[in-house]
Amino acid sequence: MDENTRTPHRSARDYRWDEVELRPYKEDARALFRDITRQVLFSDPALASELRYFEMGPGGFSTLERHAHMHAVLILRGHGHCLVGSEVKRLAPHDLVTVPPWTWHQFRATTDEPLGFLCMVNAERDKPALPSETELAELREQPHVAAFLDGRPDA
Amino acid sequence: MDENTRTPHRSARDYRWDEVELRPYKEDARALFRDITRQVLFSDPALASELRYFEMGPGGFSTLERHAHMHAVLILRGHGHCLVGSEVKRLAPHDLVTVPPWTWHQFRATTDEPLGFLCMVNAERDKPALPSETELAELREQPHVAAFLDGRPDA
């Protein structure tokens, strides 16, 4: 989507939108992620935030990361799990996920269907930080977090 | 929702959310609207925008208004029509509606089911302006706009 496009109405069809490009999840080659795409639904100089749609295939996951900015997430399709801090939660359509500043988080499509969600973020925001080996080891000290990170959140 | 609540996960059930209050659409007694409710899904000092969910019953409509701030809308359920400027568009689930600054707009549930949509707005924003009698007469000069305002958008 051109950032200055203000087409009044854009149709949706099967989680794709008119005038919205299907993009790679992110460009950071250091980040670990799997089978996830990004569509920027709203991005405009007059809007203080952006609204994006992310979708991962079965077994897909977003990067484990944290940053100063917040995420405000609404699940649009499918089921899965998320990690927020040290909490692991099951996700269902229309559930809300709040990721506070500097909180480790990851989303995982843990069923045999895609997991798709809307994510609202401030237009001006910092870059995500990835966990160091020490931080990752600390996270994995909690068995339910380790199980989540290994893709077995209900184990 | 308390603006400082950062519960990581809130469940959804039939377009109601944990910890989210069902509110009147607006408090402005001058504004004309019908059968519409508001739920504030995300509002936090660290978020530059709010995400709200509005739902109107069959025949319901939002206020015809305009303002300096933009609206970024995603239809979550049902069908209906919207007016943006002088354009009238049919709405279906997941469609996107962009309301640029100072553009007259209204949403209408024009079928026998509810119309529900997400609306992202800047947290800091101006109050809506209502049309004067002259402005309303000017809008109604276009037959398709008059038909929409009369609740017969396909007439």
PDB file of N, CA, C and O in Angstrom, chain A residues 6-12 15 17 41-42 44 46-51 70 72-74 76 84 87 89-91 93-98 100-101 118 120 122, chain B residues 6-12 15 17 41-42 44 46-51 70 72-74 76 84 87 89-91 93-98 100-101 118 120 122:
ATOM      1  N   ARG A   6      -5.327   6.955  -0.055  1.00  0.00           N
ATOM      2  CA  ARG A   6      -6.455   7.040   0.871  1.00  0.00           C
ATOM      3  C   ARG A   6      -7.719   6.567   0.195  1.00  0.00           C
ATOM      4  O   ARG A   6      -8.776   7.192   0.303  1.00  0.00           O
ATOM      5  N   THR A   7      -7.609   5.466  -0.534  1.00  0.00           N
ATOM      6  CA  THR A   7      -8.778   4.860  -1.159  1.00  0.00           C
ATOM      7  C   THR A   7      -9.830   4.635  -0.076  1.00  0.00           C
ATOM      8  O   THR A   7      -9.536   4.002   0.934  1.00  0.00           O
ATOM      9  N   PRO A   8     -11.059   5.148  -0.270  1.00  0.00           N
ATOM     10  CA  PRO A   8     -12.051   5.055   0.809  1.00  0.00           C
ATOM     11  C   PRO A   8     -12.406   3.617   1.182  1.00  0.00           C
ATOM     12  O   PRO A   8     -12.626   3.316   2.342  1.00  0.00           O
ATOM     13  N   HIS A   9     -12.469   2.727   0.188  1.00  0.00           N
ATOM     14  CA  HIS A   9     -12.929   1.368   0.455  1.00  0.00           C
ATOM     15  C   HIS A   9     -12.035   0.359  -0.262  1.00  0.00           C
ATOM     16  O   HIS A   9     -11.806   0.463  -1.459  1.00  0.00           O
ATOM     17  N   ARG A  10     -11.540  -0.625   0.485  1.00  0.00           N
ATOM     18  CA  ARG A  10     -10.749  -1.716  -0.086  1.00  0.00           C
ATOM     19  C   ARG A  10     -11.369  -3.036   0.352  1.00  0.00           C
ATOM     20  O   ARG A  10     -11.556  -3.274   1.551  1.00  0.00           O
ATOM     21  N   SER A  11     -11.681  -3.875  -0.629  1.00  0.00           N
ATOM     22  CA  SER A  11     -12.348  -5.148  -0.331  1.00  0.00           C
ATOM     23  C   SER A  11     -11.366  -6.175   0.195  1.00  0.00           C
ATOM     24  O   SER A  11     -10.178  -6.142  -0.113  1.00  0.00           O
ATOM     25  N   ALA A  12     -11.898  -7.106   0.990  1.00  0.00           N
ATOM     26  CA  ALA A  12     -11.136  -8.228   1.514  1.00  0.00           C
ATOM     27  C   ALA A  12     -11.618  -9.502   0.846  1.00  0.00           C
ATOM     28  O   ALA A  12     -12.802  -9.633   0.502  1.00  0.00           O
ATOM     29  N   TYR A  15      -8.495 -13.127   3.502  1.00  0.00           N
ATOM     30  CA  TYR A  15      -7.365 -12.549   4.245  1.00  0.00           C
ATOM     31  C   TYR A  15      -6.300 -11.912   3.343  1.00  0.00           C
ATOM     32  O   TYR A  15      -5.140 -11.839   3.685  1.00  0.00           O
ATOM     33  N   TRP A  17      -6.175  -8.237   0.832  1.00  0.00           N
ATOM     34  CA  TRP A  17      -6.894  -6.989   0.672  1.00  0.00           C
ATOM     35  C   TRP A  17      -6.483  -6.268  -0.608  1.00  0.00           C
ATOM     36  O   TRP A  17      -5.298  -6.305  -0.997  1.00  0.00           O
ATOM     37  N   LEU A  41      -2.135  -2.808   6.524  1.00  0.00           N
ATOM     38  CA  LEU A  41      -3.500  -2.418   6.156  1.00  0.00           C
ATOM     39  C   LEU A  41      -3.687  -0.909   6.197  1.00  0.00           C
ATOM     40  O   LEU A  41      -4.375  -0.337   5.357  1.00  0.00           O
ATOM     41  N   PHE A  42      -3.112  -0.277   7.210  1.00  0.00           N
ATOM     42  CA  PHE A  42      -3.210   1.176   7.335  1.00  0.00           C
ATOM     43  C   PHE A  42      -1.860   1.741   7.748  1.00  0.00           C
ATOM     44  O   PHE A  42      -1.295   1.316   8.764  1.00  0.00           O
ATOM     45  N   ASP A  44      -0.344   5.831   7.314  1.00  0.00           N
ATOM     46  CA  ASP A  44      -0.635   7.145   6.725  1.00  0.00           C
ATOM     47  C   ASP A  44       0.012   8.211   7.605  1.00  0.00           C
ATOM     48  O   ASP A  44      -0.011   8.079   8.835  1.00  0.00           O
ATOM     49  N   ALA A  46      -1.005  10.901   8.602  1.00  0.00           N
ATOM     50  CA  ALA A  46      -1.946  11.504   9.567  1.00  0.00           C
ATOM     51  C   ALA A  46      -2.362  10.530  10.665  1.00  0.00           C
ATOM     52  O   ALA A  46      -3.049  10.931  11.606  1.00  0.00           O
ATOM     53  N   LEU A  47      -1.974   9.267  10.543  1.00  0.00           N
ATOM     54  CA  LEU A  47      -2.305   8.273  11.579  1.00  0.00           C
ATOM     55  C   LEU A  47      -1.087   8.068  12.480  1.00  0.00           C
ATOM     56  O   LEU A  47       0.012   7.809  11.995  1.00  0.00           O
ATOM     57  N   ALA A  48      -1.303   8.137  13.781  1.00  0.00           N
ATOM     58  CA  ALA A  48      -0.210   7.992  14.743  1.00  0.00           C
ATOM     59  C   ALA A  48       0.258   6.541  14.854  1.00  0.00           C
ATOM     60  O   ALA A  48       1.305   6.268  15.433  1.00  0.00           O
ATOM     61  N   SER A  49      -0.548   5.608  14.339  1.00  0.00           N
ATOM     62  CA  SER A  49      -0.224   4.187  14.427  1.00  0.00           C
ATOM     63  C   SER A  49      -0.421   3.520  13.074  1.00  0.00           C
ATOM     64  O   SER A  49      -1.035   4.079  12.173  1.00  0.00           O
ATOM     65  N   GLU A  50       0.100   2.308  12.992  1.00  0.00           N
ATOM     66  CA  GLU A  50      -0.131   1.463  11.823  1.00  0.00           C
ATOM     67  C   GLU A  50      -0.946   0.258  12.254  1.00  0.00           C
ATOM     68  O   GLU A  50      -0.875  -0.169  13.407  1.00  0.00           O
ATOM     69  N   LEU A  51      -1.712  -0.270  11.292  1.00  0.00           N
ATOM     70  CA  LEU A  51      -2.419  -1.525  11.538  1.00  0.00           C
ATOM     71  C   LEU A  51      -1.912  -2.532  10.517  1.00  0.00           C
ATOM     72  O   LEU A  51      -2.002  -2.297   9.302  1.00  0.00           O
ATOM     73  N   MET A  70       4.760  -0.801  22.393  1.00  0.00           N
ATOM     74  CA  MET A  70       3.759  -1.813  22.730  1.00  0.00           C
ATOM     75  C   MET A  70       3.179  -2.445  21.465  1.00  0.00           C
ATOM     76  O   MET A  70       3.237  -1.859  20.392  1.00  0.00           O
ATOM     77  N   ALA A  72      -0.604  -4.090  20.286  1.00  0.00           N
ATOM     78  CA  ALA A  72      -2.018  -4.308  20.593  1.00  0.00           C
ATOM     79  C   ALA A  72      -2.552  -5.237  19.504  1.00  0.00           C
ATOM     80  O   ALA A  72      -2.651  -4.848  18.341  1.00  0.00           O
ATOM     81  N   VAL A  73      -2.867  -6.471  19.887  1.00  0.00           N
ATOM     82  CA  VAL A  73      -3.145  -7.538  18.918  1.00  0.00           C
ATOM     83  C   VAL A  73      -4.586  -8.034  19.045  1.00  0.00           C
ATOM     84  O   VAL A  73      -5.099  -8.193  20.164  1.00  0.00           O
ATOM     85  N   LEU A  74      -5.218  -8.274  17.911  1.00  0.00           N
ATOM     86  CA  LEU A  74      -6.534  -8.930  17.861  1.00  0.00           C
ATOM     87  C   LEU A  74      -6.426 -10.113  16.901  1.00  0.00           C
ATOM     88  O   LEU A  74      -6.040  -9.944  15.740  1.00  0.00           O
ATOM     89  N   LEU A  76      -7.465 -12.612  14.263  1.00  0.00           N
ATOM     90  CA  LEU A  76      -8.501 -12.534  13.232  1.00  0.00           C
ATOM     91  C   LEU A  76      -8.928 -13.915  12.748  1.00  0.00           C
ATOM     92  O   LEU A  76     -10.084 -14.117  12.373  1.00  0.00           O
ATOM     93  N   VAL A  84       3.839 -14.023  26.453  1.00  0.00           N
ATOM     94  CA  VAL A  84       3.970 -12.599  26.812  1.00  0.00           C
ATOM     95  C   VAL A  84       4.626 -12.570  28.189  1.00  0.00           C
ATOM     96  O   VAL A  84       4.000 -12.989  29.178  1.00  0.00           O
ATOM     97  N   GLU A  87       4.143 -15.605  30.587  1.00  0.00           N
ATOM     98  CA  GLU A  87       2.818 -16.218  30.476  1.00  0.00           C
ATOM     99  C   GLU A  87       2.610 -16.806  29.085  1.00  0.00           C
ATOM    100  O   GLU A  87       2.887 -16.139  28.079  1.00  0.00           O
ATOM    101  N   LYS A  89      -0.378 -18.261  26.663  1.00  0.00           N
ATOM    102  CA  LYS A  89      -1.837 -18.230  26.559  1.00  0.00           C
ATOM    103  C   LYS A  89      -2.296 -18.883  25.265  1.00  0.00           C
ATOM    104  O   LYS A  89      -1.659 -18.712  24.221  1.00  0.00           O
ATOM    105  N   ARG A  90      -3.421 -19.585  25.356  1.00  0.00           N
ATOM    106  CA  ARG A  90      -4.072 -20.099  24.145  1.00  0.00           C
ATOM    107  C   ARG A  90      -4.811 -18.967  23.459  1.00  0.00           C
ATOM    108  O   ARG A  90      -5.422 -18.130  24.131  1.00  0.00           O
ATOM    109  N   LEU A  91      -4.838 -18.998  22.145  1.00  0.00           N
ATOM    110  CA  LEU A  91      -5.459 -17.934  21.358  1.00  0.00           C
ATOM    111  C   LEU A  91      -6.606 -18.466  20.519  1.00  0.00           C
ATOM    112  O   LEU A  91      -6.481 -19.532  19.910  1.00  0.00           O
ATOM    113  N   PRO A  93     -10.096 -16.913  17.882  1.00  0.00           N
ATOM    114  CA  PRO A  93     -10.505 -15.744  17.106  1.00  0.00           C
ATOM    115  C   PRO A  93     -11.094 -14.617  17.965  1.00  0.00           C
ATOM    116  O   PRO A  93     -11.897 -14.878  18.866  1.00  0.00           O
ATOM    117  N   HIS A  94     -10.638 -13.418  17.688  1.00  0.00           N
ATOM    118  CA  HIS A  94     -11.064 -12.159  18.300  1.00  0.00           C
ATOM    119  C   HIS A  94     -10.475 -11.926  19.699  1.00  0.00           C
ATOM    120  O   HIS A  94     -10.744 -10.887  20.300  1.00  0.00           O
ATOM    121  N   ASP A  95      -9.690 -12.876  20.207  1.00  0.00           N
ATOM    122  CA  ASP A  95      -8.986 -12.625  21.466  1.00  0.00           C
ATOM    123  C   ASP A  95      -8.045 -11.422  21.310  1.00  0.00           C
ATOM    124  O   ASP A  95      -7.553 -11.146  20.217  1.00  0.00           O
ATOM    125  N   LEU A  96      -7.808 -10.754  22.433  1.00  0.00           N
ATOM    126  CA  LEU A  96      -6.914  -9.590  22.463  1.00  0.00           C
ATOM    127  C   LEU A  96      -5.630  -9.947  23.204  1.00  0.00           C
ATOM    128  O   LEU A  96      -5.671 -10.606  24.251  1.00  0.00           O
ATOM    129  N   VAL A  97      -4.501  -9.498  22.686  1.00  0.00           N
ATOM    130  CA  VAL A  97      -3.206  -9.697  23.348  1.00  0.00           C
ATOM    131  C   VAL A  97      -2.528  -8.342  23.495  1.00  0.00           C
ATOM    132  O   VAL A  97      -2.404  -7.598  22.515  1.00  0.00           O
ATOM    133  N   THR A  98      -2.126  -8.022  24.713  1.00  0.00           N
ATOM    134  CA  THR A  98      -1.415  -6.775  24.990  1.00  0.00           C
ATOM    135  C   THR A  98       0.037  -7.113  25.322  1.00  0.00           C
ATOM    136  O   THR A  98       0.290  -7.889  26.248  1.00  0.00           O
ATOM    137  N   PRO A 100       3.175  -5.354  26.703  1.00  0.00           N
ATOM    138  CA  PRO A 100       3.688  -4.107  27.283  1.00  0.00           C
ATOM    139  C   PRO A 100       5.128  -3.844  26.831  1.00  0.00           C
ATOM    140  O   PRO A 100       5.776  -4.733  26.275  1.00  0.00           O
ATOM    141  N   PRO A 101       5.632  -2.628  27.079  1.00  0.00           N
ATOM    142  CA  PRO A 101       7.018  -2.311  26.716  1.00  0.00           C
ATOM    143  C   PRO A 101       8.008  -3.306  27.321  1.00  0.00           C
ATOM    144  O   PRO A 101       7.815  -3.783  28.443  1.00  0.00           O
ATOM    145  N   LEU A 118      -4.331  -9.118  13.678  1.00  0.00           N
ATOM    146  CA  LEU A 118      -4.091  -7.696  13.491  1.00  0.00           C
ATOM    147  C   LEU A 118      -3.157  -7.222  14.586  1.00  0.00           C
ATOM    148  O   LEU A 118      -3.254  -7.658  15.736  1.00  0.00           O
ATOM    149  N   MET A 120      -1.686  -3.493  16.077  1.00  0.00           N
ATOM    150  CA  MET A 120      -1.593  -2.030  16.062  1.00  0.00           C
ATOM    151  C   MET A 120      -0.304  -1.621  16.773  1.00  0.00           C
ATOM    152  O   MET A 120      -0.044  -2.087  17.886  1.00  0.00           O
ATOM    153  N   ASN A 122       2.565   1.917  17.300  1.00  0.00           N
ATOM    154  CA  ASN A 122       2.889   3.317  17.043  1.00  0.00           C
ATOM    155  C   ASN A 122       3.700   3.428  15.743  1.00  0.00           C
ATOM    156  O   ASN A 122       4.575   2.600  15.488  1.00  0.00           O
TER     157      ASN A 122
ATOM    158  N   ARG B   6      -2.986  -3.741  31.678  1.00  0.00           N
ATOM    159  CA  ARG B   6      -2.220  -4.363  30.605  1.00  0.00           C
ATOM    160  C   ARG B   6      -2.285  -5.871  30.709  1.00  0.00           C
ATOM    161  O   ARG B   6      -1.291  -6.569  30.566  1.00  0.00           O
ATOM    162  N   THR B   7      -3.494  -6.379  30.959  1.00  0.00           N
ATOM    163  CA  THR B   7      -3.714  -7.821  30.985  1.00  0.00           C
ATOM    164  C   THR B   7      -3.203  -8.398  29.670  1.00  0.00           C
ATOM    165  O   THR B   7      -3.620  -7.947  28.604  1.00  0.00           O
ATOM    166  N   PRO B   8      -2.300  -9.386  29.729  1.00  0.00           N
ATOM    167  CA  PRO B   8      -1.709  -9.876  28.474  1.00  0.00           C
ATOM    168  C   PRO B   8      -2.723 -10.479  27.513  1.00  0.00           C
ATOM    169  O   PRO B   8      -2.608 -10.307  26.308  1.00  0.00           O
ATOM    170  N   HIS B   9      -3.737 -11.184  28.062  1.00  0.00           N
ATOM    171  CA  HIS B   9      -4.672 -11.892  27.194  1.00  0.00           C
ATOM    172  C   HIS B   9      -6.103 -11.684  27.671  1.00  0.00           C
ATOM    173  O   HIS B   9      -6.404 -11.886  28.844  1.00  0.00           O
ATOM    174  N   ARG B  10      -6.970 -11.268  26.758  1.00  0.00           N
ATOM    175  CA  ARG B  10      -8.396 -11.126  27.069  1.00  0.00           C
ATOM    176  C   ARG B  10      -9.188 -11.905  26.027  1.00  0.00           C
ATOM    177  O   ARG B  10      -9.012 -11.690  24.828  1.00  0.00           O
ATOM    178  N   SER B  11     -10.045 -12.785  26.506  1.00  0.00           N
ATOM    179  CA  SER B  11     -10.807 -13.641  25.593  1.00  0.00           C
ATOM    180  C   SER B  11     -11.981 -12.892  24.974  1.00  0.00           C
ATOM    181  O   SER B  11     -12.529 -11.956  25.564  1.00  0.00           O
ATOM    182  N   ALA B  12     -12.363 -13.360  23.800  1.00  0.00           N
ATOM    183  CA  ALA B  12     -13.535 -12.825  23.100  1.00  0.00           C
ATOM    184  C   ALA B  12     -14.627 -13.871  23.085  1.00  0.00           C
ATOM    185  O   ALA B  12     -14.353 -15.070  23.045  1.00  0.00           O
ATOM    186  N   TYR B  15     -18.417 -11.245  20.141  1.00  0.00           N
ATOM    187  CA  TYR B  15     -18.195  -9.798  19.988  1.00  0.00           C
ATOM    188  C   TYR B  15     -18.306  -9.019  21.302  1.00  0.00           C
ATOM    189  O   TYR B  15     -18.658  -7.843  21.308  1.00  0.00           O
ATOM    190  N   TRP B  17     -15.754  -8.704  24.940  1.00  0.00           N
ATOM    191  CA  TRP B  17     -14.406  -9.036  25.376  1.00  0.00           C
ATOM    192  C   TRP B  17     -14.279  -8.942  26.894  1.00  0.00           C
ATOM    193  O   TRP B  17     -14.914  -8.079  27.525  1.00  0.00           O
ATOM    194  N   LEU B  41     -11.210  -1.419  22.916  1.00  0.00           N
ATOM    195  CA  LEU B  41     -10.405  -2.639  23.052  1.00  0.00           C
ATOM    196  C   LEU B  41      -8.990  -2.332  23.535  1.00  0.00           C
ATOM    197  O   LEU B  41      -8.431  -3.070  24.336  1.00  0.00           O
ATOM    198  N   PHE B  42      -8.414  -1.267  23.022  1.00  0.00           N
ATOM    199  CA  PHE B  42      -7.065  -0.861  23.423  1.00  0.00           C
ATOM    200  C   PHE B  42      -7.021   0.645  23.610  1.00  0.00           C
ATOM    201  O   PHE B  42      -7.371   1.405  22.697  1.00  0.00           O
ATOM    202  N   ASP B  44      -4.182   3.045  25.928  1.00  0.00           N
ATOM    203  CA  ASP B  44      -3.069   2.973  26.877  1.00  0.00           C
ATOM    204  C   ASP B  44      -2.182   4.196  26.642  1.00  0.00           C
ATOM    205  O   ASP B  44      -1.969   4.587  25.490  1.00  0.00           O
ATOM    206  N   ALA B  46       0.857   4.472  26.512  1.00  0.00           N
ATOM    207  CA  ALA B  46       2.013   4.194  25.654  1.00  0.00           C
ATOM    208  C   ALA B  46       1.612   3.944  24.198  1.00  0.00           C
ATOM    209  O   ALA B  46       2.482   3.813  23.339  1.00  0.00           O
ATOM    210  N   LEU B  47       0.308   3.861  23.922  1.00  0.00           N
ATOM    211  CA  LEU B  47      -0.164   3.664  22.550  1.00  0.00           C
ATOM    212  C   LEU B  47      -0.615   4.998  21.966  1.00  0.00           C
ATOM    213  O   LEU B  47      -1.406   5.709  22.595  1.00  0.00           O
ATOM    214  N   ALA B  48      -0.131   5.318  20.775  1.00  0.00           N
ATOM    215  CA  ALA B  48      -0.465   6.595  20.150  1.00  0.00           C
ATOM    216  C   ALA B  48      -1.894   6.615  19.610  1.00  0.00           C
ATOM    217  O   ALA B  48      -2.423   7.669  19.290  1.00  0.00           O
ATOM    218  N   SER B  49      -2.509   5.431  19.542  1.00  0.00           N
ATOM    219  CA  SER B  49      -3.874   5.321  19.008  1.00  0.00           C
ATOM    220  C   SER B  49      -4.719   4.436  19.895  1.00  0.00           C
ATOM    221  O   SER B  49      -4.206   3.731  20.755  1.00  0.00           O
ATOM    222  N   GLU B  50      -6.016   4.503  19.664  1.00  0.00           N
ATOM    223  CA  GLU B  50      -6.956   3.603  20.323  1.00  0.00           C
ATOM    224  C   GLU B  50      -7.556   2.682  19.270  1.00  0.00           C
ATOM    225  O   GLU B  50      -7.679   3.051  18.110  1.00  0.00           O
ATOM    226  N   LEU B  51      -7.954   1.494  19.736  1.00  0.00           N
ATOM    227  CA  LEU B  51      -8.706   0.594  18.867  1.00  0.00           C
ATOM    228  C   LEU B  51     -10.050   0.350  19.528  1.00  0.00           C
ATOM    229  O   LEU B  51     -10.118  -0.103  20.673  1.00  0.00           O
ATOM    230  N   MET B  70      -8.280  11.185  11.277  1.00  0.00           N
ATOM    231  CA  MET B  70      -8.668  10.131  10.348  1.00  0.00           C
ATOM    232  C   MET B  70      -9.310   8.958  11.086  1.00  0.00           C
ATOM    233  O   MET B  70      -9.103   8.780  12.279  1.00  0.00           O
ATOM    234  N   ALA B  72      -9.484   4.691  10.578  1.00  0.00           N
ATOM    235  CA  ALA B  72      -9.020   3.503   9.861  1.00  0.00           C
ATOM    236  C   ALA B  72      -9.886   2.345  10.351  1.00  0.00           C
ATOM    237  O   ALA B  72      -9.808   1.937  11.504  1.00  0.00           O
ATOM    238  N   VAL B  73     -10.736   1.848   9.452  1.00  0.00           N
ATOM    239  CA  VAL B  73     -11.811   0.913   9.837  1.00  0.00           C
ATOM    240  C   VAL B  73     -11.618  -0.453   9.176  1.00  0.00           C
ATOM    241  O   VAL B  73     -11.263  -0.528   7.987  1.00  0.00           O
ATOM    242  N   LEU B  74     -11.864  -1.505   9.942  1.00  0.00           N
ATOM    243  CA  LEU B  74     -11.904  -2.877   9.405  1.00  0.00           C
ATOM    244  C   LEU B  74     -13.221  -3.506   9.848  1.00  0.00           C
ATOM    245  O   LEU B  74     -13.521  -3.560  11.045  1.00  0.00           O
ATOM    246  N   LEU B  76     -15.649  -6.150  10.993  1.00  0.00           N
ATOM    247  CA  LEU B  76     -15.416  -7.425  11.689  1.00  0.00           C
ATOM    248  C   LEU B  76     -16.583  -8.398  11.484  1.00  0.00           C
ATOM    249  O   LEU B  76     -16.385  -9.605  11.471  1.00  0.00           O
ATOM    250  N   VAL B  84     -18.459   7.907   2.468  1.00  0.00           N
ATOM    251  CA  VAL B  84     -17.170   8.582   2.714  1.00  0.00           C
ATOM    252  C   VAL B  84     -17.061   9.679   1.669  1.00  0.00           C
ATOM    253  O   VAL B  84     -16.923   9.386   0.471  1.00  0.00           O
ATOM    254  N   GLU B  87     -18.925   9.257  -1.738  1.00  0.00           N
ATOM    255  CA  GLU B  87     -18.946   7.869  -2.206  1.00  0.00           C
ATOM    256  C   GLU B  87     -19.734   6.984  -1.245  1.00  0.00           C
ATOM    257  O   GLU B  87     -19.529   7.051  -0.030  1.00  0.00           O
ATOM    258  N   LYS B  89     -20.398   3.014  -0.383  1.00  0.00           N
ATOM    259  CA  LYS B  89     -19.797   1.708  -0.645  1.00  0.00           C
ATOM    260  C   LYS B  89     -20.512   0.628   0.148  1.00  0.00           C
ATOM    261  O   LYS B  89     -20.893   0.841   1.299  1.00  0.00           O
ATOM    262  N   ARG B  90     -20.637  -0.553  -0.474  1.00  0.00           N
ATOM    263  CA  ARG B  90     -21.129  -1.736   0.240  1.00  0.00           C
ATOM    264  C   ARG B  90     -20.004  -2.296   1.088  1.00  0.00           C
ATOM    265  O   ARG B  90     -18.849  -2.320   0.661  1.00  0.00           O
ATOM    266  N   LEU B  91     -20.355  -2.819   2.241  1.00  0.00           N
ATOM    267  CA  LEU B  91     -19.367  -3.334   3.183  1.00  0.00           C
ATOM    268  C   LEU B  91     -19.580  -4.825   3.443  1.00  0.00           C
ATOM    269  O   LEU B  91     -20.714  -5.270   3.623  1.00  0.00           O
ATOM    270  N   PRO B  93     -17.443  -8.407   5.503  1.00  0.00           N
ATOM    271  CA  PRO B  93     -16.432  -8.695   6.524  1.00  0.00           C
ATOM    272  C   PRO B  93     -14.993  -8.545   6.019  1.00  0.00           C
ATOM    273  O   PRO B  93     -14.666  -8.991   4.921  1.00  0.00           O
ATOM    274  N   HIS B  94     -14.197  -7.897   6.845  1.00  0.00           N
ATOM    275  CA  HIS B  94     -12.762  -7.657   6.661  1.00  0.00           C
ATOM    276  C   HIS B  94     -12.451  -6.542   5.658  1.00  0.00           C
ATOM    277  O   HIS B  94     -11.278  -6.222   5.443  1.00  0.00           O
ATOM    278  N   ASP B  95     -13.460  -5.950   5.039  1.00  0.00           N
ATOM    279  CA  ASP B  95     -13.222  -4.783   4.190  1.00  0.00           C
ATOM    280  C   ASP B  95     -12.600  -3.664   5.015  1.00  0.00           C
ATOM    281  O   ASP B  95     -12.823  -3.555   6.227  1.00  0.00           O
ATOM    282  N   LEU B  96     -11.827  -2.830   4.342  1.00  0.00           N
ATOM    283  CA  LEU B  96     -11.171  -1.678   4.974  1.00  0.00           C
ATOM    284  C   LEU B  96     -11.820  -0.381   4.503  1.00  0.00           C
ATOM    285  O   LEU B  96     -12.125  -0.231   3.317  1.00  0.00           O
ATOM    286  N   VAL B  97     -12.023   0.543   5.415  1.00  0.00           N
ATOM    287  CA  VAL B  97     -12.559   1.869   5.071  1.00  0.00           C
ATOM    288  C   VAL B  97     -11.617   2.924   5.627  1.00  0.00           C
ATOM    289  O   VAL B  97     -11.265   2.893   6.812  1.00  0.00           O
ATOM    290  N   THR B  98     -11.183   3.833   4.763  1.00  0.00           N
ATOM    291  CA  THR B  98     -10.317   4.938   5.159  1.00  0.00           C
ATOM    292  C   THR B  98     -11.120   6.229   5.111  1.00  0.00           C
ATOM    293  O   THR B  98     -11.678   6.566   4.065  1.00  0.00           O
ATOM    294  N   PRO B 100     -10.517  10.033   5.322  1.00  0.00           N
ATOM    295  CA  PRO B 100      -9.496  11.078   5.407  1.00  0.00           C
ATOM    296  C   PRO B 100      -9.977  12.251   6.267  1.00  0.00           C
ATOM    297  O   PRO B 100     -11.168  12.342   6.593  1.00  0.00           O
ATOM    298  N   PRO B 101      -9.048  13.147   6.636  1.00  0.00           N
ATOM    299  CA  PRO B 101      -9.437  14.313   7.439  1.00  0.00           C
ATOM    300  C   PRO B 101     -10.562  15.112   6.771  1.00  0.00           C
ATOM    301  O   PRO B 101     -10.621  15.241   5.551  1.00  0.00           O
ATOM    302  N   LEU B 118     -14.024  -2.573  13.620  1.00  0.00           N
ATOM    303  CA  LEU B 118     -12.924  -2.000  14.385  1.00  0.00           C
ATOM    304  C   LEU B 118     -12.613  -0.626  13.826  1.00  0.00           C
ATOM    305  O   LEU B 118     -12.677  -0.424  12.609  1.00  0.00           O
ATOM    306  N   MET B 120      -9.583   2.340  14.274  1.00  0.00           N
ATOM    307  CA  MET B 120      -8.350   2.861  14.856  1.00  0.00           C
ATOM    308  C   MET B 120      -8.343   4.382  14.689  1.00  0.00           C
ATOM    309  O   MET B 120      -8.583   4.884  13.586  1.00  0.00           O
ATOM    310  N   ASN B 122      -6.280   8.178  16.287  1.00  0.00           N
ATOM    311  CA  ASN B 122      -5.254   8.784  17.127  1.00  0.00           C
ATOM    312  C   ASN B 122      -5.817   9.031  18.530  1.00  0.00           C
ATOM    313  O   ASN B 122      -6.975   9.450  18.673  1.00  0.00           O
TER     314      ASN B 122
END
